[in-house]
mmCIF file with all atom_site columns, C-alpha atoms in Angstrom:
data_model
loop_
_atom_site.group_PDB
_atom_site.id
_atom_site.type_symbol
_atom_site.label_atom_id
_atom_site.label_alt_id
_atom_site.label_comp_id
_atom_site.label_asym_id
_atom_site.label_entity_id
_atom_site.label_seq_id
_atom_site.pdbx_PDB_ins_code
_atom_site.Cartn_x
_atom_site.Cartn_y
_atom_site.Cartn_z
_atom_site.occupancy
_atom_site.B_iso_or_equiv
_atom_site.pdbx_formal_charge
_atom_site.auth_seq_id
_atom_site.auth_comp_id
_atom_site.auth_asym_id
_atom_site.auth_atom_id
_atom_site.pdbx_PDB_model_num
ATOM 1   C CA . MET A 1 1   ? -12.964 9.394   25.131  1.00 0.00 ? 220 MET A CA 1
ATOM 2   C CA . ALA A 1 2   ? -9.626  9.511   23.318  1.00 0.00 ? 221 ALA A CA 1
ATOM 3   C CA . GLN A 1 3   ? -8.453  6.430   25.184  1.00 0.00 ? 222 GLN A CA 1
ATOM 4   C CA . ASN A 1 4   ? -11.547 4.498   24.068  1.00 0.00 ? 223 ASN A CA 1
ATOM 5   C CA . PHE A 1 5   ? -11.014 5.624   20.478  1.00 0.00 ? 224 PHE A CA 1
ATOM 6   C CA . GLY A 1 6   ? -7.386  4.476   20.626  1.00 0.00 ? 225 GLY A CA 1
ATOM 7   C CA . ALA A 1 7   ? -8.394  1.125   22.057  1.00 0.00 ? 226 ALA A CA 1
ATOM 8   C CA . ALA A 1 8   ? -10.990 0.638   19.331  1.00 0.00 ? 227 ALA A CA 1
ATOM 9   C CA . TRP A 1 9   ? -8.566  1.792   16.634  1.00 0.00 ? 228 TRP A CA 1
ATOM 10  C CA . PHE A 1 10  ? -5.884  -0.721  17.590  1.00 0.00 ? 229 PHE A CA 1
ATOM 11  C CA . GLU A 1 11  ? -8.260  -3.461  18.644  1.00 0.00 ? 230 GLU A CA 1
ATOM 12  C CA . GLY A 1 12  ? -6.547  -6.760  18.140  1.00 0.00 ? 231 GLY A CA 1
ATOM 13  C CA . GLU A 1 13  ? -3.114  -5.152  18.223  1.00 0.00 ? 232 GLU A CA 1
ATOM 14  C CA . ASN A 1 14  ? -1.501  -5.074  21.650  1.00 0.00 ? 233 ASN A CA 1
ATOM 15  C CA . MET A 1 15  ? 0.647   -1.946  21.587  1.00 0.00 ? 234 MET A CA 1
ATOM 16  C CA . LYS A 1 16  ? 2.632   -3.176  24.589  1.00 0.00 ? 235 LYS A CA 1
ATOM 17  C CA . ASN A 1 17  ? 4.754   -6.290  24.234  1.00 0.00 ? 236 ASN A CA 1
ATOM 18  C CA . LYS A 1 18  ? 5.474   -5.717  20.542  1.00 0.00 ? 237 LYS A CA 1
ATOM 19  C CA . SER A 1 19  ? 8.542   -7.390  19.120  1.00 0.00 ? 238 SER A CA 1
ATOM 20  C CA . LYS A 1 20  ? 11.197  -5.507  17.178  1.00 0.00 ? 239 LYS A CA 1
ATOM 21  C CA . GLY A 1 21  ? 9.830   -6.940  13.924  1.00 0.00 ? 240 GLY A CA 1
ATOM 22  C CA . GLN A 1 22  ? 6.306   -5.804  14.772  1.00 0.00 ? 241 GLN A CA 1
ATOM 23  C CA . TRP A 1 23  ? 7.536   -2.259  15.436  1.00 0.00 ? 242 TRP A CA 1
ATOM 24  C CA . ILE A 1 24  ? 9.427   -2.297  12.133  1.00 0.00 ? 243 ILE A CA 1
ATOM 25  C CA . GLY A 1 25  ? 6.255   -3.532  10.424  1.00 0.00 ? 244 GLY A CA 1
ATOM 26  C CA . LEU A 1 26  ? 4.255   -0.755  12.049  1.00 0.00 ? 245 LEU A CA 1
ATOM 27  C CA . GLY A 1 27  ? 6.796   1.805   10.836  1.00 0.00 ? 246 GLY A CA 1
ATOM 28  C CA . LEU A 1 28  ? 6.748   0.374   7.313   1.00 0.00 ? 247 LEU A CA 1
ATOM 29  C CA . SER A 1 29  ? 2.944   0.454   7.355   1.00 0.00 ? 248 SER A CA 1
ATOM 30  C CA . GLY A 1 30  ? 3.092   4.120   8.310   1.00 0.00 ? 249 GLY A CA 1
ATOM 31  C CA . LEU A 1 31  ? 5.533   4.776   5.484   1.00 0.00 ? 250 LEU A CA 1
ATOM 32  C CA . VAL A 1 32  ? 3.285   3.021   2.954   1.00 0.00 ? 251 VAL A CA 1
ATOM 33  C CA . THR A 1 33  ? 0.219   4.903   4.205   1.00 0.00 ? 252 THR A CA 1
ATOM 34  C CA . VAL A 1 34  ? 1.984   8.269   3.943   1.00 0.00 ? 253 VAL A CA 1
ATOM 35  C CA . ALA A 1 35  ? 3.249   7.401   0.451   1.00 0.00 ? 254 ALA A CA 1
ATOM 36  C CA . LEU A 1 36  ? -0.233  6.391   -0.723  1.00 0.00 ? 255 LEU A CA 1
ATOM 37  C CA . ALA A 1 37  ? -1.757  9.564   0.725   1.00 0.00 ? 256 ALA A CA 1
ATOM 38  C CA . PHE A 1 38  ? 0.980   11.673  -0.893  1.00 0.00 ? 257 PHE A CA 1
ATOM 39  C CA . PHE A 1 39  ? 0.439   10.066  -4.301  1.00 0.00 ? 258 PHE A CA 1
ATOM 40  C CA . ALA A 1 40  ? -3.320  10.631  -3.958  1.00 0.00 ? 259 ALA A CA 1
ATOM 41  C CA . LEU A 1 41  ? -2.697  14.293  -3.139  1.00 0.00 ? 260 LEU A CA 1
ATOM 42  C CA . ILE A 1 42  ? -0.427  14.661  -6.171  1.00 0.00 ? 261 ILE A CA 1
ATOM 43  C CA . LYS A 1 43  ? -3.218  13.286  -8.377  1.00 0.00 ? 262 LYS A CA 1
ATOM 44  C CA . PHE A 1 44  ? -5.653  15.866  -6.943  1.00 0.00 ? 263 PHE A CA 1
ATOM 45  C CA . VAL A 1 45  ? -3.303  18.883  -7.062  1.00 0.00 ? 264 VAL A CA 1
ATOM 46  C CA . GLN A 1 46  ? -1.483  17.996  -10.319 1.00 0.00 ? 265 GLN A CA 1
ATOM 47  C CA . PRO A 1 47  ? 1.536   20.287  -9.776  1.00 0.00 ? 266 PRO A CA 1
ATOM 48  C CA . GLY A 1 48  ? 3.639   21.688  -12.612 1.00 0.00 ? 267 GLY A CA 1
ATOM 49  C CA . ASP A 1 49  ? 3.793   19.529  -15.721 1.00 0.00 ? 268 ASP A CA 1
ATOM 50  C CA . TYR A 1 50  ? 2.164   16.544  -14.014 1.00 0.00 ? 269 TYR A CA 1
ATOM 51  C CA . ALA A 1 51  ? -1.067  16.685  -16.042 1.00 0.00 ? 270 ALA A CA 1
ATOM 52  C CA . GLU A 1 52  ? 0.912   17.193  -19.259 1.00 0.00 ? 271 GLU A CA 1
ATOM 53  C CA . ASN A 1 53  ? 3.161   14.202  -18.525 1.00 0.00 ? 272 ASN A CA 1
ATOM 54  C CA . ALA A 1 54  ? 0.108   12.095  -17.701 1.00 0.00 ? 273 ALA A CA 1
ATOM 55  C CA . ALA A 1 55  ? -1.515  13.194  -20.969 1.00 0.00 ? 274 ALA A CA 1
ATOM 56  C CA . GLN A 1 56  ? 1.519   11.883  -22.849 1.00 0.00 ? 275 GLN A CA 1
ATOM 57  C CA . MET A 1 57  ? 0.755   8.494   -21.296 1.00 0.00 ? 276 MET A CA 1
ATOM 58  C CA . GLY A 1 58  ? -2.864  8.725   -22.462 1.00 0.00 ? 277 GLY A CA 1
ATOM 59  C CA . MET A 1 59  ? -4.485  9.959   -19.237 1.00 0.00 ? 278 MET A CA 1
ATOM 60  C CA . GLN A 1 60  ? -6.841  12.899  -19.031 1.00 0.00 ? 279 GLN A CA 1
ATOM 61  C CA . SER A 1 61  ? -7.384  15.169  -16.040 1.00 0.00 ? 280 SER A CA 1
ATOM 62  C CA . GLN A 1 62  ? -10.556 13.364  -14.948 1.00 0.00 ? 281 GLN A CA 1
ATOM 63  C CA . HIS A 1 63  ? -8.643  10.064  -15.006 1.00 0.00 ? 282 HIS A CA 1
ATOM 64  C CA . LEU A 1 64  ? -6.143  11.515  -12.548 1.00 0.00 ? 283 LEU A CA 1
ATOM 65  C CA . LEU A 1 65  ? -8.945  12.494  -10.177 1.00 0.00 ? 284 LEU A CA 1
ATOM 66  C CA . VAL A 1 66  ? -10.369 8.966   -10.262 1.00 0.00 ? 285 VAL A CA 1
ATOM 67  C CA . LEU A 1 67  ? -6.895  7.529   -9.662  1.00 0.00 ? 286 LEU A CA 1
ATOM 68  C CA . GLY A 1 68  ? -6.456  9.951   -6.757  1.00 0.00 ? 287 GLY A CA 1
ATOM 69  C CA . ILE A 1 69  ? -9.696  8.727   -5.209  1.00 0.00 ? 288 ILE A CA 1
ATOM 70  C CA . LEU A 1 70  ? -8.591  5.104   -5.665  1.00 0.00 ? 289 LEU A CA 1
ATOM 71  C CA . LEU A 1 71  ? -5.255  5.859   -4.005  1.00 0.00 ? 290 LEU A CA 1
ATOM 72  C CA . ALA A 1 72  ? -7.010  7.607   -1.118  1.00 0.00 ? 291 ALA A CA 1
ATOM 73  C CA . VAL A 1 73  ? -9.211  4.525   -0.643  1.00 0.00 ? 292 VAL A CA 1
ATOM 74  C CA . CYS A 1 74  ? -6.072  2.352   -0.685  1.00 0.00 ? 293 CYS A CA 1
ATOM 75  C CA . ALA A 1 75  ? -4.432  4.590   1.934   1.00 0.00 ? 294 ALA A CA 1
ATOM 76  C CA . VAL A 1 76  ? -7.435  4.622   4.269   1.00 0.00 ? 295 VAL A CA 1
ATOM 77  C CA . THR A 1 77  ? -8.136  0.892   4.062   1.00 0.00 ? 296 THR A CA 1
ATOM 78  C CA . TYR A 1 78  ? -4.448  0.089   4.548   1.00 0.00 ? 297 TYR A CA 1
ATOM 79  C CA . ALA A 1 79  ? -4.149  2.440   7.545   1.00 0.00 ? 298 ALA A CA 1
ATOM 80  C CA . ILE A 1 80  ? -7.028  0.877   9.489   1.00 0.00 ? 299 ILE A CA 1
ATOM 81  C CA . PRO A 1 81  ? -5.802  -2.293  11.237  1.00 0.00 ? 300 PRO A CA 1
ATOM 82  C CA . LYS A 1 82  ? -9.044  -4.218  10.683  1.00 0.00 ? 301 LYS A CA 1
ATOM 83  C CA . THR A 1 83  ? -8.991  -3.535  6.917   1.00 0.00 ? 302 THR A CA 1
ATOM 84  C CA . LYS A 1 84  ? -5.232  -3.634  6.303   1.00 0.00 ? 303 LYS A CA 1
ATOM 85  C CA . LEU A 1 85  ? -5.438  -6.830  4.229   1.00 0.00 ? 304 LEU A CA 1
ATOM 86  C CA . ILE A 1 86  ? -8.064  -5.323  1.933   1.00 0.00 ? 305 ILE A CA 1
ATOM 87  C CA . GLY A 1 87  ? -5.887  -2.212  1.695   1.00 0.00 ? 306 GLY A CA 1
ATOM 88  C CA . ALA A 1 88  ? -2.857  -4.299  0.741   1.00 0.00 ? 307 ALA A CA 1
ATOM 89  C CA . VAL A 1 89  ? -4.830  -6.148  -1.944  1.00 0.00 ? 308 VAL A CA 1
ATOM 90  C CA . LEU A 1 90  ? -6.177  -2.859  -3.349  1.00 0.00 ? 309 LEU A CA 1
ATOM 91  C CA . THR A 1 91  ? -2.691  -1.335  -3.274  1.00 0.00 ? 310 THR A CA 1
ATOM 92  C CA . THR A 1 92  ? -1.242  -4.338  -5.090  1.00 0.00 ? 311 THR A CA 1
ATOM 93  C CA . GLY A 1 93  ? -3.940  -4.129  -7.751  1.00 0.00 ? 312 GLY A CA 1
ATOM 94  C CA . TYR A 1 94  ? -3.527  -0.382  -8.191  1.00 0.00 ? 313 TYR A CA 1
ATOM 95  C CA . PHE A 1 95  ? 0.217   -0.612  -8.649  1.00 0.00 ? 314 PHE A CA 1
ATOM 96  C CA . GLY A 1 96  ? -0.167  -3.604  -10.964 1.00 0.00 ? 315 GLY A CA 1
ATOM 97  C CA . GLY A 1 97  ? -2.110  -1.251  -13.202 1.00 0.00 ? 316 GLY A CA 1
ATOM 98  C CA . ALA A 1 98  ? 0.604   1.388   -12.821 1.00 0.00 ? 317 ALA A CA 1
ATOM 99  C CA . ILE A 1 99  ? 3.207   -1.140  -13.933 1.00 0.00 ? 318 ILE A CA 1
ATOM 100 C CA . SER A 1 100 ? 1.083   -1.925  -17.000 1.00 0.00 ? 319 SER A CA 1
ATOM 101 C CA . VAL A 1 101 ? 0.783   1.765   -17.902 1.00 0.00 ? 320 VAL A CA 1
ATOM 102 C CA . HIS A 1 102 ? 4.547   2.274   -17.599 1.00 0.00 ? 321 HIS A CA 1
ATOM 103 C CA . PHE A 1 103 ? 5.155   -0.861  -19.650 1.00 0.00 ? 322 PHE A CA 1
ATOM 104 C CA . LEU A 1 104 ? 2.780   0.229   -22.419 1.00 0.00 ? 323 LEU A CA 1
ATOM 105 C CA . ALA A 1 105 ? 4.367   3.702   -22.471 1.00 0.00 ? 324 ALA A CA 1
ATOM 106 C CA . ASN A 1 106 ? 7.798   2.084   -23.027 1.00 0.00 ? 325 ASN A CA 1
ATOM 107 C CA . ASP A 1 107 ? 9.138   3.845   -19.938 1.00 0.00 ? 326 ASP A CA 1
ATOM 108 C CA . PRO A 1 108 ? 12.661  3.061   -18.749 1.00 0.00 ? 327 PRO A CA 1
ATOM 109 C CA . LEU A 1 109 ? 13.015  0.216   -16.277 1.00 0.00 ? 328 LEU A CA 1
ATOM 110 C CA . GLY A 1 110 ? 13.740  2.659   -13.431 1.00 0.00 ? 329 GLY A CA 1
ATOM 111 C CA . ASN A 1 111 ? 10.148  3.913   -13.591 1.00 0.00 ? 330 ASN A CA 1
ATOM 112 C CA . PHE A 1 112 ? 8.984   0.444   -12.546 1.00 0.00 ? 331 PHE A CA 1
ATOM 113 C CA . ALA A 1 113 ? 10.795  0.495   -9.193  1.00 0.00 ? 332 ALA A CA 1
ATOM 114 C CA . LEU A 1 114 ? 8.188   2.316   -7.109  1.00 0.00 ? 333 LEU A CA 1
ATOM 115 C CA . PRO A 1 115 ? 5.121   0.453   -8.431  1.00 0.00 ? 334 PRO A CA 1
ATOM 116 C CA . VAL A 1 116 ? 6.919   -2.825  -7.691  1.00 0.00 ? 335 VAL A CA 1
ATOM 117 C CA . LEU A 1 117 ? 8.463   -1.931  -4.337  1.00 0.00 ? 336 LEU A CA 1
ATOM 118 C CA . LEU A 1 118 ? 5.530   -0.213  -2.614  1.00 0.00 ? 337 LEU A CA 1
ATOM 119 C CA . PRO A 1 119 ? 3.193   -3.262  -2.642  1.00 0.00 ? 338 PRO A CA 1
ATOM 120 C CA . VAL A 1 120 ? 6.110   -5.494  -1.605  1.00 0.00 ? 339 VAL A CA 1
ATOM 121 C CA . ILE A 1 121 ? 6.799   -3.187  1.357   1.00 0.00 ? 340 ILE A CA 1
ATOM 122 C CA . ALA A 1 122 ? 3.065   -3.111  2.175   1.00 0.00 ? 341 ALA A CA 1
ATOM 123 C CA . TRP A 1 123 ? 2.896   -6.910  2.355   1.00 0.00 ? 342 TRP A CA 1
ATOM 124 C CA . LEU A 1 124 ? 6.214   -7.152  4.230   1.00 0.00 ? 343 LEU A CA 1
ATOM 125 C CA . ALA A 1 125 ? 4.854   -4.731  6.833   1.00 0.00 ? 344 ALA A CA 1
ATOM 126 C CA . ILE A 1 126 ? 1.719   -6.831  7.293   1.00 0.00 ? 345 ILE A CA 1
ATOM 127 C CA . TYR A 1 127 ? 3.833   -9.989  7.531   1.00 0.00 ? 346 TYR A CA 1
ATOM 128 C CA . LEU A 1 128 ? 5.969   -8.412  10.256  1.00 0.00 ? 347 LEU A CA 1
ATOM 129 C CA . ARG A 1 129 ? 2.972   -7.025  12.171  1.00 0.00 ? 348 ARG A CA 1
ATOM 130 C CA . ASP A 1 130 ? 0.539   -9.915  12.089  1.00 0.00 ? 349 ASP A CA 1
ATOM 131 C CA . ASP A 1 131 ? 1.357   -13.332 13.534  1.00 0.00 ? 350 ASP A CA 1
ATOM 132 C CA . ARG A 1 132 ? -1.648  -14.856 11.723  1.00 0.00 ? 351 ARG A CA 1
ATOM 133 C CA . ILE A 1 133 ? -0.141  -13.890 8.366   1.00 0.00 ? 352 ILE A CA 1
ATOM 134 C CA . LYS A 1 134 ? 3.215   -15.347 9.427   1.00 0.00 ? 353 LYS A CA 1
ATOM 135 C CA . ALA A 1 135 ? 1.501   -18.595 10.385  1.00 0.00 ? 354 ALA A CA 1
ATOM 136 C CA . ALA A 1 136 ? -0.394  -18.730 7.081   1.00 0.00 ? 355 ALA A CA 1
ATOM 137 C CA . VAL A 1 137 ? 2.760   -18.081 5.048   1.00 0.00 ? 356 VAL A CA 1
ATOM 138 C CA . CYS A 1 138 ? 4.799   -20.586 7.046   1.00 0.00 ? 357 CYS A CA 1
ATOM 139 C CA . SER A 1 139 ? 2.124   -23.291 6.793   1.00 0.00 ? 358 SER A CA 1
ATOM 140 C CA . CYS A 1 140 ? 1.892   -22.754 3.022   1.00 0.00 ? 359 CYS A CA 1
ATOM 141 C CA . ALA A 1 141 ? 5.671   -22.898 2.681   1.00 0.00 ? 360 ALA A CA 1
ATOM 142 C CA . SER A 1 142 ? 5.947   -26.089 4.729   1.00 0.00 ? 361 SER A CA 1
ATOM 143 C CA . SER A 1 143 ? 3.104   -27.815 2.863   1.00 0.00 ? 362 SER A CA 1
ATOM 144 C CA . THR A 1 144 ? 4.607   -27.014 -0.553  1.00 0.00 ? 363 THR A CA 1
ATOM 145 C CA . ALA A 1 145 ? 8.056   -28.134 0.583   1.00 0.00 ? 364 ALA A CA 1
ATOM 146 C CA . SER A 1 146 ? 6.720   -31.602 1.396   1.00 0.00 ? 365 SER A CA 1
ATOM 147 C CA . VAL A 1 147 ? 5.142   -32.062 -2.046  1.00 0.00 ? 366 VAL A CA 1
#
């Protein structure tokens, strides 16, 4: 039973014969998934002064719960191999909004690092894991170079 579940879970991804880059991509994907799940949990639990700090940026408690749900959806869709592209798009959109909120709050530039880096790492992980994405990126790069 567990073996069938594992085979269905990683369908389309041969766990044997993975290159070094694919293993790095898999590790980065795990890191992104854990980070997204952690950030969702923080939105649900709201430890310490978290809710107060969010209120200073114009967010109410119910907004944090909705954002937590959105982050959880991002984490789940990114973690499932068949929906990883949808998860990466959702993650990119979510953190684009986070960048906007930090920008509008006149936060220091250092607060922009995580919302910028996490989607970049998410897409890098997919690029390293999926040969179809590599082929699509390389074909786009070669067609624009000839123009």
